[in-house]
PDB file of C-alpha atoms and ligand atoms in Angstrom:
ATOM      1  CA  MET I   7     -44.908 -29.349   3.894  1.00 56.00           C
ATOM      2  CA  PRO I   8     -41.133 -29.043   3.469  1.00 58.00           C
ATOM      3  CA  LYS I   9     -40.109 -25.968   5.410  1.00 57.00           C
ATOM      4  CA  ALA I  10     -38.880 -23.517   2.813  1.00 56.00           C
ATOM      5  CA  PRO I  11     -35.420 -22.952   3.610  1.00 53.00           C
ATOM      6  CA  LYS I  12     -34.078 -20.347   5.878  1.00 56.00           C
ATOM      7  CA  THR I  13     -32.455 -17.678   3.840  1.00 53.00           C
ATOM      8  CA  ARG I  14     -29.334 -15.342   5.344  1.00 53.00           C
ATOM      9  CA  SER I  15     -30.665 -12.116   5.696  1.00 60.00           C
ATOM     10  CA  PRO I  16     -28.653  -9.336   3.524  1.00 61.00           C
ATOM     11  CA  SER I  17     -26.344  -7.727   6.337  1.00 78.00           C
ATOM     12  CA  LYS I  18     -24.964 -11.594   7.296  1.00 79.00           C
ATOM     13  CA  THR I  19     -23.893 -12.348   3.686  1.00 78.00           C
ATOM     14  CA  VAL I  20     -22.315  -8.859   3.712  1.00 79.00           C
ATOM     15  CA  ALA I  21     -20.616  -9.553   6.664  1.00 79.00           C
ATOM     16  CA  LEU I  22     -19.039 -12.590   5.201  1.00 80.00           C
ATOM     17  CA  THR I  23     -17.794 -11.361   2.102  1.00 77.00           C
ATOM     18  CA  TYR I  24     -16.255  -8.772   4.179  1.00 78.00           C
ATOM     19  CA  LEU I  25     -14.754 -11.513   6.504  1.00 80.00           C
ATOM     20  CA  ASN I  26     -13.654 -12.946   2.801  1.00 77.00           C
ATOM     21  CA  THR I  27     -12.072 -10.451   1.832  1.00 77.00           C
ATOM     22  CA  VAL I  28     -10.116  -8.654   4.589  1.00 77.00           C
ATOM     23  CA  LEU I  29      -9.046 -12.003   6.842  1.00 74.00           C
ATOM     24  CA  PRO I  30      -6.486 -13.425   3.796  1.00 73.00           C
ATOM     25  CA  THR I  31      -5.252 -10.182   3.589  1.00 75.00           C
ATOM     26  CA  TYR I  32      -3.615 -11.171   7.216  1.00 74.00           C
ATOM     27  CA  ALA I  33      -2.206 -14.945   6.119  1.00 71.00           C
ATOM     28  CA  PRO I  34       1.292 -15.833   6.968  1.00 64.00           C
ATOM     29  CA  GLY I  35       3.893 -15.770   4.021  1.00 63.00           C
ATOM     30  CA  ALA I  36       3.647 -14.007   0.567  1.00 60.00           C
ATOM     31  CA  THR I  37      -0.066 -13.810  -0.145  1.00 61.00           C
ATOM     32  CA  GLY I  38      -0.696 -12.343   2.702  1.00 65.00           C
ATOM     33  CA  SER I  39      -0.399  -8.130   2.244  1.00 64.00           C
ATOM     34  CA  LYS I  40      -0.533  -6.618   5.468  1.00 63.00           C
ATOM     35  CA  SER I  41       2.175  -7.088   8.673  1.00 61.00           C
ATOM     36  CA  ASN I  42       1.387 -10.215  11.068  1.00 63.00           C
ATOM     37  CA  ARG I  43      -0.503  -7.735  13.795  1.00 69.00           C
ATOM     38  CA  ILE I  44      -4.332  -7.074  12.903  1.00 75.00           C
ATOM     39  CA  LEU I  45      -4.794  -2.841  11.999  1.00 74.00           C
ATOM     40  CA  GLU I  46      -7.248  -1.172  14.136  1.00 72.00           C
ATOM     41  CA  PRO I  47      -9.159  -0.202  11.836  1.00 74.00           C
ATOM     42  CA  ASP I  48     -10.161  -3.229  10.342  1.00 78.00           C
ATOM     43  CA  TRP I  49     -10.640  -5.323  13.826  1.00 79.00           C
ATOM     44  CA  VAL I  50     -13.120  -2.755  14.249  1.00 78.00           C
ATOM     45  CA  ASP I  51     -14.442  -3.808  11.186  1.00 80.00           C
ATOM     46  CA  ILE I  52     -14.392  -7.161  11.830  1.00 80.00           C
ATOM     47  CA  GLN I  53     -15.880  -7.289  15.182  1.00 79.00           C
ATOM     48  CA  LYS I  54     -18.869  -5.652  13.555  1.00 81.00           C
ATOM     49  CA  ALA I  55     -19.159  -8.350  10.929  1.00 82.00           C
ATOM     50  CA  LEU I  56     -18.743 -11.505  13.790  1.00 81.00           C
ATOM     51  CA  ASP I  57     -21.601  -9.578  15.803  1.00 80.00           C
ATOM     52  CA  VAL I  58     -23.922  -9.652  12.934  1.00 79.00           C
ATOM     53  CA  LEU I  59     -22.843 -13.119  12.130  1.00 81.00           C
ATOM     54  CA  GLY I  60     -23.518 -13.935  16.129  1.00 77.00           C
ATOM     55  CA  ARG I  61     -27.191 -12.861  15.678  1.00 68.00           C
ATOM     56  CA  SER I  62     -29.777 -15.345  15.782  1.00 60.00           C
ATOM     57  CA  ASP I  63     -31.937 -15.185  12.724  1.00 57.00           C
ATOM     58  CA  ALA I  64     -35.038 -14.330  14.919  1.00 49.00           C
ATOM     59  CA  THR I  65     -33.505 -11.588  16.065  1.00 51.00           C
ATOM     60  CA  ASP I  66     -32.341 -10.318  12.799  1.00 51.00           C
ATOM     61  CA  ALA I  67     -35.712 -11.144  11.289  1.00 49.00           C
ATOM     62  CA  SER I  68     -37.759  -9.155  14.390  1.00 49.00           C
ATOM     63  CA  SER I  69     -34.945  -6.619  15.169  1.00 51.00           C
ATOM     64  CA  SER I  70     -36.076  -3.430  15.530  1.00 59.00           C
ATOM     65  CA  HIS I  71     -32.403  -2.201  16.060  1.00 62.00           C
ATOM     66  CA  PRO I  72     -30.978  -0.793  13.055  1.00 62.00           C
ATOM     67  CA  ALA I  73     -28.277  -3.108  11.017  1.00 63.00           C
ATOM     68  CA  PRO I  74     -24.635  -2.205  12.034  1.00 67.00           C
ATOM     69  CA  ILE I  75     -22.887   0.220   9.463  1.00 70.00           C
ATOM     70  CA  MET I  76     -20.656  -2.322   7.285  1.00 73.00           C
ATOM     71  CA  PRO I  77     -17.705  -1.406   5.535  1.00 68.00           C
ATOM     72  CA  PRO I  78     -19.129  -0.882   1.705  1.00 74.00           C
ATOM     73  CA  GLU I  79     -17.475  -2.564  -1.571  1.00 84.00           C
ATOM     74  CA  PRO I  80     -14.586  -2.057  -2.485  1.00 87.00           C
ATOM     75  CA  LYS I  81     -13.687   0.403  -5.151  1.00 93.00           C
ATOM     76  CA  ILE I  82     -10.874   0.634  -6.642  1.00 95.00           C
ATOM     77  CA  GLU I  83      -9.056   3.573  -8.235  1.00 96.00           C
ATOM     78  CA  HIS I  84      -5.165   4.404  -9.910  1.00 97.00           C
ATOM     79  CA  CYS I  85      -3.333   6.700  -7.762  1.00 97.00           C
ATOM     80  CA  VAL I  86      -1.799   8.989  -9.874  1.00 98.00           C
ATOM     81  CA  ARG I  87       1.070   9.949  -7.778  1.00 97.00           C
ATOM     82  CA  CYS I  88       2.247   6.578  -6.536  1.00 97.00           C
ATOM     83  CA  HIS I  89       0.619   4.145  -9.024  1.00 97.00           C
ATOM     84  CA  ARG I  90      -1.194   1.342  -7.125  1.00 96.00           C
ATOM     85  CA  GLU I  91      -4.481   0.869  -7.427  1.00 95.00           C
ATOM     86  CA  TYR I  92      -6.059   1.332  -4.061  1.00 95.00           C
ATOM     87  CA  ASP I  93      -9.644   0.426  -2.276  1.00 94.00           C
ATOM     88  CA  ILE I  94     -11.474   3.966  -1.802  1.00 92.00           C
ATOM     89  CA  ASN I  95     -12.233   2.375   1.412  1.00 89.00           C
ATOM     90  CA  SER I  96      -9.118   1.290   2.481  1.00 88.00           C
ATOM     91  CA  HIS I  97      -7.701   1.673   6.152  1.00 84.00           C
ATOM     92  CA  GLY I  98      -4.152   1.696   7.755  1.00 86.00           C
ATOM     93  CA  ARG I  99      -1.289   0.668   5.300  1.00 84.00           C
ATOM     94  CA  GLU I 100      -3.235   0.978   2.039  1.00 86.00           C
ATOM     95  CA  ALA I 101      -4.020   3.621   2.342  1.00 91.00           C
ATOM     96  CA  ARG I 102      -1.195   5.516   2.957  1.00 94.00           C
ATOM     97  CA  CYS I 103       0.826   6.710  -0.507  1.00 97.00           C
ATOM     98  CA  GLN I 104       4.012   6.144  -0.379  1.00 96.00           C
ATOM     99  CA  ILE I 105       6.848   6.886  -2.647  1.00 96.00           C
ATOM    100  CA  PRO I 106      10.973   6.098  -1.962  1.00 97.00           C
ATOM    101  CA  HIS I 107      13.222   8.318  -2.255  1.00 97.00           C
ATOM    102  CA  VAL I 108      15.503   7.541  -6.030  1.00 97.00           C
ATOM    103  CA  PHE I 109      19.051   7.883  -6.264  1.00 97.00           C
ATOM    104  CA  GLY I 110      21.652   8.885  -9.166  1.00 95.00           C
ATOM    105  CA  GLU I 111      23.782   5.996 -10.354  1.00 91.00           C
ATOM    106  CA  ASP I 112      26.416   7.625 -10.508  1.00 89.00           C
ATOM    107  CA  GLY I 113      27.586   6.951  -6.686  1.00 89.00           C
ATOM    108  CA  GLN I 114      31.074   8.142  -5.339  1.00 93.00           C
ATOM    109  CA  LEU I 115      34.265   5.933  -4.088  1.00 92.00           C
ATOM    110  CA  TRP I 116      33.864   6.654  -0.406  1.00 90.00           C
ATOM    111  CA  GLY I 117      36.344   3.779   0.783  1.00 88.00           C
ATOM    112  CA  PRO I 118      38.324   1.020  -0.510  1.00 88.00           C
ATOM    113  CA  ASP I 119      35.319  -0.808  -2.925  1.00 88.00           C
ATOM    114  CA  ILE I 120      32.903   1.034  -1.526  1.00 92.00           C
ATOM    115  CA  ARG I 121      29.852   3.665  -2.863  1.00 93.00           C
ATOM    116  CA  ARG I 122      28.046   6.127  -2.503  1.00 95.00           C
ATOM    117  CA  TYR I 123      24.886   7.129  -3.608  1.00 96.00           C
ATOM    118  CA  GLU I 124      23.157  10.113  -3.304  1.00 97.00           C
ATOM    119  CA  PRO I 125      19.404  10.807  -3.539  1.00 97.00           C
ATOM    120  CA  GLU I 126      17.859  12.878  -6.633  1.00 96.00           C
ATOM    121  CA  CYS I 127      14.556  13.332  -5.423  1.00 96.00           C
ATOM    122  CA  CYS I 128      15.329  15.571  -2.294  1.00 96.00           C
ATOM    123  CA  ASP I 129      17.931  16.855   0.015  1.00 95.00           C
ATOM    124  CA  ASP I 130      17.077  14.677   2.884  1.00 95.00           C
ATOM    125  CA  GLY I 131      16.919  10.915   1.553  1.00 96.00           C
ATOM    126  CA  GLY I 132      19.828   9.778   3.839  1.00 97.00           C
ATOM    127  CA  TYR I 133      22.384   7.744   1.061  1.00 97.00           C
ATOM    128  CA  VAL I 134      22.832   4.073   0.057  1.00 96.00           C
ATOM    129  CA  LEU I 135      26.602   2.547   0.091  1.00 95.00           C
ATOM    130  CA  GLU I 136      27.307  -0.222  -2.304  1.00 94.00           C
ATOM    131  CA  GLU I 137      30.381  -2.615  -0.614  1.00 90.00           C
ATOM    132  CA  ASP I 138      31.923  -4.705  -3.564  1.00 83.00           C
ATOM    133  CA  ALA I 139      30.705  -1.801  -6.068  1.00 70.00           C
ATOM    134  CA  GLY I 140      29.111  -3.485  -8.823  1.00 74.00           C
ATOM    135  CA  ASN I 141      27.996  -6.390  -6.598  1.00 80.00           C
ATOM    136  CA  GLY I 142      24.622  -4.685  -6.081  1.00 82.00           C
ATOM    137  CA  ASP I 143      25.322  -5.419  -2.331  1.00 89.00           C
ATOM    138  CA  TYR I 144      23.831  -1.953  -0.868  1.00 94.00           C
ATOM    139  CA  LYS I 145      23.215  -0.573   2.159  1.00 94.00           C
ATOM    140  CA  LEU I 146      20.242   2.310   2.454  1.00 96.00           C
ATOM    141  CA  LYS I 147      21.402   4.677   5.355  1.00 97.00           C
ATOM    142  CA  GLY I 148      19.569   7.687   7.410  1.00 96.00           C
ATOM    143  CA  ASN I 149      16.246   8.436   5.282  1.00 97.00           C
ATOM    144  CA  ALA I 150      17.085   6.539   2.626  1.00 97.00           C
ATOM    145  CA  LYS I 151      15.266   3.576   4.843  1.00 95.00           C
ATOM    146  CA  ARG I 152      11.695   5.918   4.781  1.00 96.00           C
ATOM    147  CA  PRO I 153       9.486   7.071   1.849  1.00 96.00           C
ATOM    148  CA  CYS I 154      10.226  10.456   0.636  1.00 97.00           C
ATOM    149  CA  ILE I 155       6.698  11.144  -0.087  1.00 95.00           C
ATOM    150  CA  THR I 156       3.956   9.942   2.302  1.00 96.00           C
ATOM    151  CA  HIS I 157       0.391  11.393   1.402  1.00 95.00           C
ATOM    152  CA  LYS I 158      -3.063  10.333   0.802  1.00 95.00           C
ATOM    153  CA  HIS I 159      -3.920   8.133  -2.845  1.00 96.00           C
ATOM    154  CA  THR I 160      -5.624  10.530  -5.192  1.00 97.00           C
ATOM    155  CA  THR I 161      -7.066  10.478  -8.321  1.00 97.00           C
ATOM    156  CA  ASP I 162      -6.865  14.101  -8.986  1.00 97.00           C
ATOM    157  CA  PRO I 163      -3.335  15.032 -11.126  1.00 97.00           C
ATOM    158  CA  GLU I 164      -3.796  18.642  -9.919  1.00 97.00           C
ATOM    159  CA  LYS I 165      -2.894  17.350  -6.222  1.00 97.00           C
ATOM    160  CA  VAL I 166       0.637  16.054  -7.276  1.00 98.00           C
ATOM    161  CA  GLU I 167       3.607  17.594  -7.434  1.00 96.00           C
ATOM    162  CA  TYR I 168       5.480  16.062 -10.138  1.00 96.00           C
ATOM    163  CA  ASN I 169       9.169  16.375  -9.854  1.00 94.00           C
ATOM    164  CA  ASP I 170      10.173  14.017 -13.195  1.00 92.00           C
ATOM    165  CA  CYS I 171      12.378  11.861 -10.815  1.00 94.00           C
ATOM    166  CA  ASN I 172      10.275   9.642  -8.319  1.00 95.00           C
ATOM    167  CA  VAL I 173       6.520  11.467  -8.734  1.00 96.00           C
ATOM    168  CA  VAL I 174       6.201  11.423 -12.365  1.00 96.00           C
ATOM    169  CA  GLU I 175       2.879  11.269 -14.329  1.00 96.00           C
ATOM    170  CA  CYS I 176       0.916   7.887 -15.427  1.00 97.00           C
ATOM    171  CA  SER I 177       2.062   7.040 -19.079  1.00 96.00           C
ATOM    172  CA  PRO I 178      -1.329   4.985 -20.384  1.00 96.00           C
ATOM    173  CA  GLY I 179      -0.520   1.860 -22.576  1.00 95.00           C
ATOM    174  CA  PRO I 180      -2.535   0.923 -25.504  1.00 96.00           C
ATOM    175  CA  ASP I 181      -5.696   0.263 -23.262  1.00 95.00           C
ATOM    176  CA  GLY I 182      -5.522   3.460 -21.630  1.00 95.00           C
ATOM    177  CA  LYS I 183      -4.519   2.294 -18.290  1.00 95.00           C
ATOM    178  CA  CYS I 184      -1.401   3.541 -16.642  1.00 97.00           C
ATOM    179  CA  GLU I 185       1.231   0.907 -16.977  1.00 95.00           C
ATOM    180  CA  LEU I 186       3.620   1.701 -14.136  1.00 95.00           C
ATOM    181  CA  GLU I 187       4.177  -0.219 -11.453  1.00 92.00           C
ATOM    182  CA  TRP I 188       4.299   1.183  -8.319  1.00 93.00           C
ATOM    183  CA  LEU I 189       7.265   1.516  -5.804  1.00 94.00           C
ATOM    184  CA  LYS I 190       7.143  -0.751  -3.240  1.00 92.00           C
ATOM    185  CA  MET I 191       8.991   0.216   0.150  1.00 90.00           C
ATOM    186  CA  LYS I 192      10.353  -3.176   0.971  1.00 89.00           C
ATOM    187  CA  ASP I 193      11.217  -3.939  -1.986  1.00 90.00           C
ATOM    188  CA  MET I 194      13.670  -1.151  -1.777  1.00 91.00           C
ATOM    189  CA  PHE I 195      15.996  -2.445   0.868  1.00 88.00           C
ATOM    190  CA  ASP I 196      17.902  -5.035  -1.143  1.00 87.00           C
ATOM    191  CA  THR I 197      17.720  -2.885  -4.212  1.00 90.00           C
ATOM    192  CA  PRO I 198      17.265   0.909  -3.816  1.00 94.00           C
ATOM    193  CA  ALA I 199      15.500   2.381  -6.568  1.00 94.00           C
ATOM    194  CA  PHE I 200      18.231   4.502  -9.225  1.00 93.00           C
ATOM    195  CA  THR I 201      17.028   7.210 -11.833  1.00 89.00           C
ATOM    196  CA  CYS I 202      17.953   5.018 -14.603  1.00 75.00           C
ATOM    197  CA  ASN I 203      15.774   1.876 -13.826  1.00 76.00           C
ATOM    198  CA  VAL I 204      12.490   3.852 -11.889  1.00 82.00           C
ATOM    199  CA  TYR I 205       9.525   3.214 -13.889  1.00 81.00           C
ATOM    200  CA  CYS I 206      11.028   0.737 -16.470  1.00 69.00           C
TER     201      CYS I 206
HETATM  202 ZN1  LIG W 307      -0.711   7.096  -3.823  1.00 93.83          ZN
HETATM  203 ZN1  LIG W 308      13.724  11.655  -1.333  1.00 93.83          ZN
HETATM  204 ZN1  LIG W 309       3.528  16.938  -1.602  1.00 93.83          ZN
HETATM  205 ZN1  LIG W 310      -0.126   5.772 -12.877  1.00 93.83          ZN
END
């Protein structure tokens, strides 16, 4: 009589699914969305998953130990502050709601062939220098390199202080989904956000 194929216990499937989800985010190059170092909360969950996969099936079947707590399935929401789609169970960088400073497009002459742009969102946003004005060769100075806003993502507009500058209300398209694209902090170093081009 042929043996019935061994079935994977559900917790192993969950562990595998988790590893398949989290490990590619650390892939080198553009596909990986995280820094090369594994974030501490992720590492805790990765170890739990490896632990589950490492158990023998016999132990698994007859185990009197409770199953380890596995990270829940991803649940994606839209943040009404930064307009990023985020997993409500995410940790670390992805859980942070960050919005860069936005600068006025009318710069002041700041030296021979240098223009200086001031933040429009707040008084503490550093400034941006543009060499050979019009060439788009920007240098972010002081707080310009840091986010203007750092919060936790939210789906509740009541929790958001909108300012019509860099914190703006959702703009739903024909399908009812917000069409605004979140401003990635790391994209701002080459081309900072200006009032004329932000969220358009
Ligand atoms: Zn957010
Ligand atoms: Zn600001
Ligand atoms: Zn606030
Ligand atoms: Zn939105």
